[in-house]
Amino acid sequence: MTSDPKFERRAFLLGSAGALAASTLEPAVAQTSEPKPLPAYVNWKDPKAFIVHSDQTLEMKRDLFGTSLITPEDRLFIRNNVKPPPESIAADRDAWRVEFAGVKQPKTFTLGELKRLGVVTVATVLQCSGNGRKFFMDELKGDQKMSGTPWTVGAAGCVIWSGVPLKAVVDALGGPIAGMKFITGTGGEEIPAGLNPKDLVVERSVPLSNLDTVILAWEMNGKPISVAHGGPLRMVVPGYSGVNNVKYVKTVALTVEQTDARIQSANYRFHKMGEKPAPNQPAVWEQPVKSWITSPTTSQKPGLLQVTGLAFGGMNPVAHVDVSVDGGKTWVRAKFIGPDLGRFAWRMFTLPVTLKPGDYTLVSRATDSKGATQPETTPLNGSGYGHNGWRSPGVKITVA
Ligand SMILES: Nc1nc2c(c(=O)[nH]1)N[C@H]1C(S)=C(S)[C@@H](COP(=O)(O)O)O[C@H]1N2
Ligand SMILES: [Mo]
């Protein structure tokens, strides 16, 4: 890195010749191959935006995060644990029914009725618990194995939700019954006959301490939430990883125990490599502090350029981000750009750098308001959840 203006001009002139050479080295694949078709339930999305791991797992491409903060719905990643419900559940959105239990006056509300109880708007990072699993997989040795989708960074987005605060609903129903410790939300997928519902139901419990922040959302980025992303109504737990944000929520119960549904008891647990998941292991709940570079992701001409990225603190605001172009040997503080949409949203950052011809590894390291910083590597866990190490998502580029 240098800020010598004389060098910058020379590097720029050299750069235009160098760029030709560099572009001939780029693999031709990206432009010529047809993207894999999207499954029917998301055929309204931009097919060029995704790495299609399967019909139930669509990852957004890394160069599409942009710098204007909000992830458009047609690019937002998709993750379904079971087959999503039909579009017809949103034919009459306001008629969608949600049952409330664990409160003094249990009741079923329609969405139309819920809308009358309160409305708030909150921006959150929606990120699959397994985002970054690919980086764990790359570290496996010997006969170590890990199953799951090999997400890199694209199972994440920052979106704006509008909905009713759960607290307003609970208050309207006389408050929690004494002794309740969890908020348990149940997804509205139909469980095929003959299968054990406990094995398939998307039912998640989060600590009752989230009562002041959980919302039941009907709107995302200014539109009624698509069924693919959880419409007509979604339970949003700000700061918590993807799985806890139950789509097409049909029951919200305050409960003494966590649900014994498989998705809570055996899946989404932090367990050691080779150890079986069990309900006494830590649940995948709060997201840790994290960041990654979003641009550039390809080779560049020499001279001045903007290294951009995004950072978030999970439950806490992100305080600052350091960027390195030499793979973590030296760091420079980046500048936040754009609006601050609150502690659950991500922030975009930029660092202007002037690069001479050579090879660079761009990495970023965020610190939250409580002083928690991304580790260089995240200790391995058996299912590959919660990756937030700064080294592996690094971007290698050639400047020529
Ligand atoms: N009802 C229901 N809610 C769900 C899921 C699901 O399969 N069914 N998947 C969860 C998981 S694992 C993730 S990462 C997010 C994905 O949200 P998205 O598909 O809107 O991006 O939804 C969560 N909520
Ligand atoms: Mo997920």
JSON list of C-alpha atoms in Angstrom, two decimals, residues 238-315:
[
{"chain": "A", "resi": 238, "resn": "PRO", "atom": "CA", "xyz": [-33.19, -10.06, 16.07]},
{"chain": "A", "resi": 239, "resn": "GLY", "atom": "CA", "xyz": [-29.53, -11.00, 16.55]},
{"chain": "A", "resi": 240, "resn": "TYR", "atom": "CA", "xyz": [-30.23, -14.74, 16.38]},
{"chain": "A", "resi": 241, "resn": "SER", "atom": "CA", "xyz": [-29.09, -16.94, 13.51]},
{"chain": "A", "resi": 242, "resn": "GLY", "atom": "CA", "xyz": [-31.37, -17.98, 10.64]},
{"chain": "A", "resi": 243, "resn": "VAL", "atom": "CA", "xyz": [-33.03, -21.10, 12.00]},
{"chain": "A", "resi": 244, "resn": "ASN", "atom": "CA", "xyz": [-34.56, -19.23, 14.93]},
{"chain": "A", "resi": 245, "resn": "ASN", "atom": "CA", "xyz": [-36.51, -16.97, 12.57]},
{"chain": "A", "resi": 246, "resn": "VAL", "atom": "CA", "xyz": [-39.49, -19.24, 12.00]},
{"chain": "A", "resi": 247, "resn": "LYS", "atom": "CA", "xyz": [-41.24, -18.78, 8.66]},
{"chain": "A", "resi": 248, "resn": "TYR", "atom": "CA", "xyz": [-45.03, -19.02, 8.21]},
{"chain": "A", "resi": 249, "resn": "VAL", "atom": "CA", "xyz": [-45.34, -19.08, 11.99]},
{"chain": "A", "resi": 250, "resn": "LYS", "atom": "CA", "xyz": [-48.59, -20.67, 13.15]},
{"chain": "A", "resi": 251, "resn": "THR", "atom": "CA", "xyz": [-48.07, -21.05, 16.90]},
{"chain": "A", "resi": 252, "resn": "VAL", "atom": "CA", "xyz": [-46.18, -18.91, 19.39]},
{"chain": "A", "resi": 253, "resn": "ALA", "atom": "CA", "xyz": [-46.01, -20.40, 22.86]},
{"chain": "A", "resi": 254, "resn": "LEU", "atom": "CA", "xyz": [-44.24, -19.27, 26.00]},
{"chain": "A", "resi": 255, "resn": "THR", "atom": "CA", "xyz": [-42.88, -22.51, 27.43]},
{"chain": "A", "resi": 256, "resn": "VAL", "atom": "CA", "xyz": [-41.07, -23.87, 30.48]},
{"chain": "A", "resi": 257, "resn": "GLU", "atom": "CA", "xyz": [-38.76, -26.07, 28.42]},
{"chain": "A", "resi": 258, "resn": "GLN", "atom": "CA", "xyz": [-37.22, -25.90, 24.98]},
{"chain": "A", "resi": 259, "resn": "THR", "atom": "CA", "xyz": [-39.20, -27.86, 22.42]},
{"chain": "A", "resi": 260, "resn": "ASP", "atom": "CA", "xyz": [-38.22, -31.50, 22.01]},
{"chain": "A", "resi": 261, "resn": "ALA", "atom": "CA", "xyz": [-38.60, -31.22, 18.22]},
{"chain": "A", "resi": 262, "resn": "ARG", "atom": "CA", "xyz": [-35.57, -32.67, 16.50]},
{"chain": "A", "resi": 263, "resn": "ILE", "atom": "CA", "xyz": [-34.56, -29.32, 14.99]},
{"chain": "A", "resi": 264, "resn": "GLN", "atom": "CA", "xyz": [-34.03, -28.00, 18.53]},
{"chain": "A", "resi": 265, "resn": "SER", "atom": "CA", "xyz": [-32.93, -31.08, 20.48]},
{"chain": "A", "resi": 266, "resn": "ALA", "atom": "CA", "xyz": [-30.54, -32.81, 18.08]},
{"chain": "A", "resi": 267, "resn": "ASN", "atom": "CA", "xyz": [-29.90, -30.31, 15.31]},
{"chain": "A", "resi": 268, "resn": "TYR", "atom": "CA", "xyz": [-28.43, -26.83, 15.69]},
{"chain": "A", "resi": 269, "resn": "ARG", "atom": "CA", "xyz": [-26.28, -27.78, 18.69]},
{"chain": "A", "resi": 270, "resn": "PHE", "atom": "CA", "xyz": [-22.60, -26.94, 19.11]},
{"chain": "A", "resi": 271, "resn": "HIS", "atom": "CA", "xyz": [-20.97, -30.32, 19.57]},
{"chain": "A", "resi": 272, "resn": "LYS", "atom": "CA", "xyz": [-17.42, -31.60, 19.23]},
{"chain": "A", "resi": 273, "resn": "MET", "atom": "CA", "xyz": [-16.23, -33.35, 16.10]},
{"chain": "A", "resi": 274, "resn": "GLY", "atom": "CA", "xyz": [-17.29, -37.00, 16.27]},
{"chain": "A", "resi": 275, "resn": "GLU", "atom": "CA", "xyz": [-19.59, -36.40, 19.25]},
{"chain": "A", "resi": 276, "resn": "LYS", "atom": "CA", "xyz": [-23.34, -36.92, 18.84]},
{"chain": "A", "resi": 277, "resn": "PRO", "atom": "CA", "xyz": [-25.52, -33.83, 19.13]},
{"chain": "A", "resi": 278, "resn": "ALA", "atom": "CA", "xyz": [-27.55, -33.71, 22.37]},
{"chain": "A", "resi": 279, "resn": "PRO", "atom": "CA", "xyz": [-29.96, -31.28, 24.07]},
{"chain": "A", "resi": 280, "resn": "ASN", "atom": "CA", "xyz": [-27.45, -30.42, 26.82]},
{"chain": "A", "resi": 281, "resn": "GLN", "atom": "CA", "xyz": [-25.02, -28.85, 24.34]},
{"chain": "A", "resi": 282, "resn": "PRO", "atom": "CA", "xyz": [-25.22, -25.10, 23.62]},
{"chain": "A", "resi": 283, "resn": "ALA", "atom": "CA", "xyz": [-28.00, -24.21, 21.16]},
{"chain": "A", "resi": 284, "resn": "VAL", "atom": "CA", "xyz": [-27.28, -22.17, 18.03]},
{"chain": "A", "resi": 285, "resn": "TRP", "atom": "CA", "xyz": [-28.85, -18.87, 19.06]},
{"chain": "A", "resi": 286, "resn": "GLU", "atom": "CA", "xyz": [-26.98, -15.53, 19.21]},
{"chain": "A", "resi": 287, "resn": "GLN", "atom": "CA", "xyz": [-24.77, -14.71, 16.24]},
{"chain": "A", "resi": 288, "resn": "PRO", "atom": "CA", "xyz": [-21.14, -13.87, 16.93]},
{"chain": "A", "resi": 289, "resn": "VAL", "atom": "CA", "xyz": [-19.38, -10.73, 15.62]},
{"chain": "A", "resi": 290, "resn": "LYS", "atom": "CA", "xyz": [-18.48, -11.17, 11.96]},
{"chain": "A", "resi": 291, "resn": "SER", "atom": "CA", "xyz": [-17.43, -9.38, 8.78]},
{"chain": "A", "resi": 292, "resn": "TRP", "atom": "CA", "xyz": [-16.23, -10.10, 5.29]},
{"chain": "A", "resi": 293, "resn": "ILE", "atom": "CA", "xyz": [-14.93, -8.32, 2.24]},
{"chain": "A", "resi": 294, "resn": "THR", "atom": "CA", "xyz": [-17.47, -7.87, -0.54]},
{"chain": "A", "resi": 295, "resn": "SER", "atom": "CA", "xyz": [-15.36, -6.07, -3.18]},
{"chain": "A", "resi": 296, "resn": "PRO", "atom": "CA", "xyz": [-13.08, -6.42, -5.01]},
{"chain": "A", "resi": 297, "resn": "THR", "atom": "CA", "xyz": [-13.40, -10.15, -5.57]},
{"chain": "A", "resi": 298, "resn": "THR", "atom": "CA", "xyz": [-11.48, -10.30, -8.85]},
{"chain": "A", "resi": 299, "resn": "SER", "atom": "CA", "xyz": [-8.16, -9.11, -10.20]},
{"chain": "A", "resi": 300, "resn": "GLN", "atom": "CA", "xyz": [-7.64, -5.35, -10.45]},
{"chain": "A", "resi": 301, "resn": "LYS", "atom": "CA", "xyz": [-5.56, -2.75, -12.23]},
{"chain": "A", "resi": 302, "resn": "PRO", "atom": "CA", "xyz": [-2.94, -1.02, -10.07]},
{"chain": "A", "resi": 303, "resn": "GLY", "atom": "CA", "xyz": [-3.75, 2.26, -8.36]},
{"chain": "A", "resi": 304, "resn": "LEU", "atom": "CA", "xyz": [-6.42, 3.57, -6.02]},
{"chain": "A", "resi": 305, "resn": "LEU", "atom": "CA", "xyz": [-9.40, 1.36, -5.28]},
{"chain": "A", "resi": 306, "resn": "GLN", "atom": "CA", "xyz": [-12.01, 0.89, -2.56]},
{"chain": "A", "resi": 307, "resn": "VAL", "atom": "CA", "xyz": [-11.98, -2.27, -0.50]},
{"chain": "A", "resi": 308, "resn": "THR", "atom": "CA", "xyz": [-15.54, -2.67, 0.75]},
{"chain": "A", "resi": 309, "resn": "GLY", "atom": "CA", "xyz": [-17.26, -5.10, 3.06]},
{"chain": "A", "resi": 310, "resn": "LEU", "atom": "CA", "xyz": [-19.90, -5.57, 5.72]},
{"chain": "A", "resi": 311, "resn": "ALA", "atom": "CA", "xyz": [-19.77, -6.17, 9.45]},
{"chain": "A", "resi": 312, "resn": "PHE", "atom": "CA", "xyz": [-22.21, -6.94, 12.23]},
{"chain": "A", "resi": 313, "resn": "GLY", "atom": "CA", "xyz": [-22.08, -7.64, 15.93]},
{"chain": "A", "resi": 314, "resn": "GLY", "atom": "CA", "xyz": [-24.91, -10.12, 16.36]},
{"chain": "A", "resi": 315, "resn": "MET", "atom": "CA", "xyz": [-26.58, -8.85, 19.53]}
]
